[in-house]
CSV table of C-alpha atoms in Angstrom, one decimal:
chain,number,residue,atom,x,y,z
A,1,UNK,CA,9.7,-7.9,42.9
A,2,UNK,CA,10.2,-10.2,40.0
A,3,UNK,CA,10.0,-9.0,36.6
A,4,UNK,CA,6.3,-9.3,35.3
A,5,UNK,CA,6.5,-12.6,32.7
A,6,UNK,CA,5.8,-11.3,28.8
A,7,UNK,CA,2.4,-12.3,27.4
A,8,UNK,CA,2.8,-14.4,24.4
A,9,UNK,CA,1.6,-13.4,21.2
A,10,UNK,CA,1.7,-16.7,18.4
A,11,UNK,CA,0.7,-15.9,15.4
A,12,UNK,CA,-1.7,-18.6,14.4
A,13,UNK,CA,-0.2,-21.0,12.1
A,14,UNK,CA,-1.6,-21.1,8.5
A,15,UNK,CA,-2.0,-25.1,8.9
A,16,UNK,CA,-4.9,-24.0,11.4
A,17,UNK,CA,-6.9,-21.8,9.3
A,18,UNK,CA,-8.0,-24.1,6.2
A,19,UNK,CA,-10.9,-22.6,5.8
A,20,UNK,CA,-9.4,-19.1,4.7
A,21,UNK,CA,-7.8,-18.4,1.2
A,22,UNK,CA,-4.3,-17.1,0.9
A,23,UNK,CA,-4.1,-13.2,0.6
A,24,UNK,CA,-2.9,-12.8,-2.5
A,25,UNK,CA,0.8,-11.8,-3.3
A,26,UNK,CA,-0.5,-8.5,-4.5
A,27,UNK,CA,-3.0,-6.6,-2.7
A,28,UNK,CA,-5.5,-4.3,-5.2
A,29,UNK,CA,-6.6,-0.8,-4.8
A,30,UNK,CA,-9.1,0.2,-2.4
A,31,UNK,CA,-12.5,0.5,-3.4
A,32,UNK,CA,-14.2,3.4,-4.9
A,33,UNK,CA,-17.7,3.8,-6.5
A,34,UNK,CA,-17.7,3.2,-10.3
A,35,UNK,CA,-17.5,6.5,-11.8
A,36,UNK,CA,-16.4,8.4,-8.7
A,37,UNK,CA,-13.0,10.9,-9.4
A,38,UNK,CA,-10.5,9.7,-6.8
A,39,UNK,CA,-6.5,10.4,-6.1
A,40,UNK,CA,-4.0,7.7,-5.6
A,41,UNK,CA,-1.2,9.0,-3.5
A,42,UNK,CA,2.4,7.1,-5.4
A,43,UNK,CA,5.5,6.6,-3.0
A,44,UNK,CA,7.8,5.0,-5.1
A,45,UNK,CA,7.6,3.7,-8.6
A,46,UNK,CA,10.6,0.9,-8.6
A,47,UNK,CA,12.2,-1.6,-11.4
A,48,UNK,CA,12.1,-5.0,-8.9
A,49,UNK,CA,8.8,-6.4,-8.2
A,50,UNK,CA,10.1,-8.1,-4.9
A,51,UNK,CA,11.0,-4.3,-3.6
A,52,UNK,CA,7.7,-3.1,-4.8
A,53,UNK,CA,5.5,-6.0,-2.7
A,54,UNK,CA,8.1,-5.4,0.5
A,55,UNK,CA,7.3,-1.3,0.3
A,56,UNK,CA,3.4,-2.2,0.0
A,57,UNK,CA,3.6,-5.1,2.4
A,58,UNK,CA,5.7,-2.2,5.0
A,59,UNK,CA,3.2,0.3,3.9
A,60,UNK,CA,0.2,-2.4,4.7
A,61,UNK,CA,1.4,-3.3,8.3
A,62,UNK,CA,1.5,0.6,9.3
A,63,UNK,CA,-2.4,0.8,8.2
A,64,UNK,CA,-2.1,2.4,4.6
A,65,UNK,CA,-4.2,0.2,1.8
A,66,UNK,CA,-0.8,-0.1,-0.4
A,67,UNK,CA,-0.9,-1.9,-3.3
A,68,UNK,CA,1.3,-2.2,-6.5
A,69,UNK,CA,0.7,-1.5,-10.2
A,70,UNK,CA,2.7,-2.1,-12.9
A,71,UNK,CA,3.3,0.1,-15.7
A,72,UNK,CA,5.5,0.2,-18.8
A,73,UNK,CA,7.7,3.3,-19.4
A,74,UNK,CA,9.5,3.1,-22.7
A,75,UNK,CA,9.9,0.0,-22.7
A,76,UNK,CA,11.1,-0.8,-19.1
A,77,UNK,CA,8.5,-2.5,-16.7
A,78,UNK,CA,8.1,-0.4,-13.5
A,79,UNK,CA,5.7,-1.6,-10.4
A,80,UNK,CA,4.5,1.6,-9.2
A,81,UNK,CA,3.6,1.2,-4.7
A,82,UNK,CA,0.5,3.2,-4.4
A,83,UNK,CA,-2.1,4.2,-1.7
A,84,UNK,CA,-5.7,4.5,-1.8
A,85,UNK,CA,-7.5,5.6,-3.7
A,86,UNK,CA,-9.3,8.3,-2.2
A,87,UNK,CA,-12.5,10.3,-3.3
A,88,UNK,CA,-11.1,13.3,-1.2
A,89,UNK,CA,-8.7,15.2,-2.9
A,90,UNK,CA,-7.6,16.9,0.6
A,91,UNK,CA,-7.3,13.3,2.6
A,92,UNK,CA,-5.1,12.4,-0.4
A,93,UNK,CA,-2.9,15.5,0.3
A,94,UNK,CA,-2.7,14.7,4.0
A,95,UNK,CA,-1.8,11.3,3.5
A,96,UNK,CA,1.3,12.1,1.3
A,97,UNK,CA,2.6,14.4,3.9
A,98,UNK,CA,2.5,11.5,6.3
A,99,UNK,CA,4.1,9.4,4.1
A,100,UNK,CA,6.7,12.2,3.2
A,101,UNK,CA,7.5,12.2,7.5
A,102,UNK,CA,7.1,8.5,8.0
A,103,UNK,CA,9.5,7.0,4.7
A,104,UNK,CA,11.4,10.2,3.4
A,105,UNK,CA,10.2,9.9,0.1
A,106,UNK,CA,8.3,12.5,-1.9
A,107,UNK,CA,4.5,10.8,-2.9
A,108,UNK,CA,2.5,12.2,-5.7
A,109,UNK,CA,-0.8,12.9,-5.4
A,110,UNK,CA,-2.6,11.7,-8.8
A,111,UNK,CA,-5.9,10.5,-10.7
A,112,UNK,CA,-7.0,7.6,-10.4
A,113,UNK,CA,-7.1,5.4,-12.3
């Protein structure tokens, strides 16, 4: 039998969607009540912004709601790739073991903000 032709998948050009806005470069936290205590789960804290967006931008396309925060440390700019937040302290702590098995890296589980 002859081998089954592959569906195509085309991504719709941007040209075709005028009506929708860009997605901004950086993508913001997820939402949390005002005044809730949540946990932000930090994979990597990095010195080039164009590493941080491709880590969130990674982190994004496997489901996680990455997103990138800068922060000065004595003087040097970092851009921190976070997930979350999350109101539930114990979802946080699943999530970084995830992450741990998925990317290898060590995430810490912190407040937020």
């Amino acid at each position: 039998a002859p081998p089954a032709p592959k569906p195509e998948s085309k991504p719709q050009p941007a040209s075709e969607r005028p009506s929708q806005p860009q997605a901004p470069a950086v993508a913001g936290p997820k939402p949390v009540p005002p005044g809730t205590q949540s946990w932000v789960i930090q994979v990597a804290s990095l010195g080039s912004p164009e590493a941080a967006r491709g880590l969130q931008d990674e982190l994004r396309g496997k489901g996680y709601p990455a997103f990138v925060e800068q922060a000065r440390v004595n003087g040097k700019l970092y851009y921190r790739v976070r997930v979350g937040p999350e109101i539930d302290r114990s979802r946080a702590d699943g999530i970084a073991r995830r992450l741990a098995n998925e990317t290898g890296a060590e995430p810490l589980v912190q407040r937020y903000p």
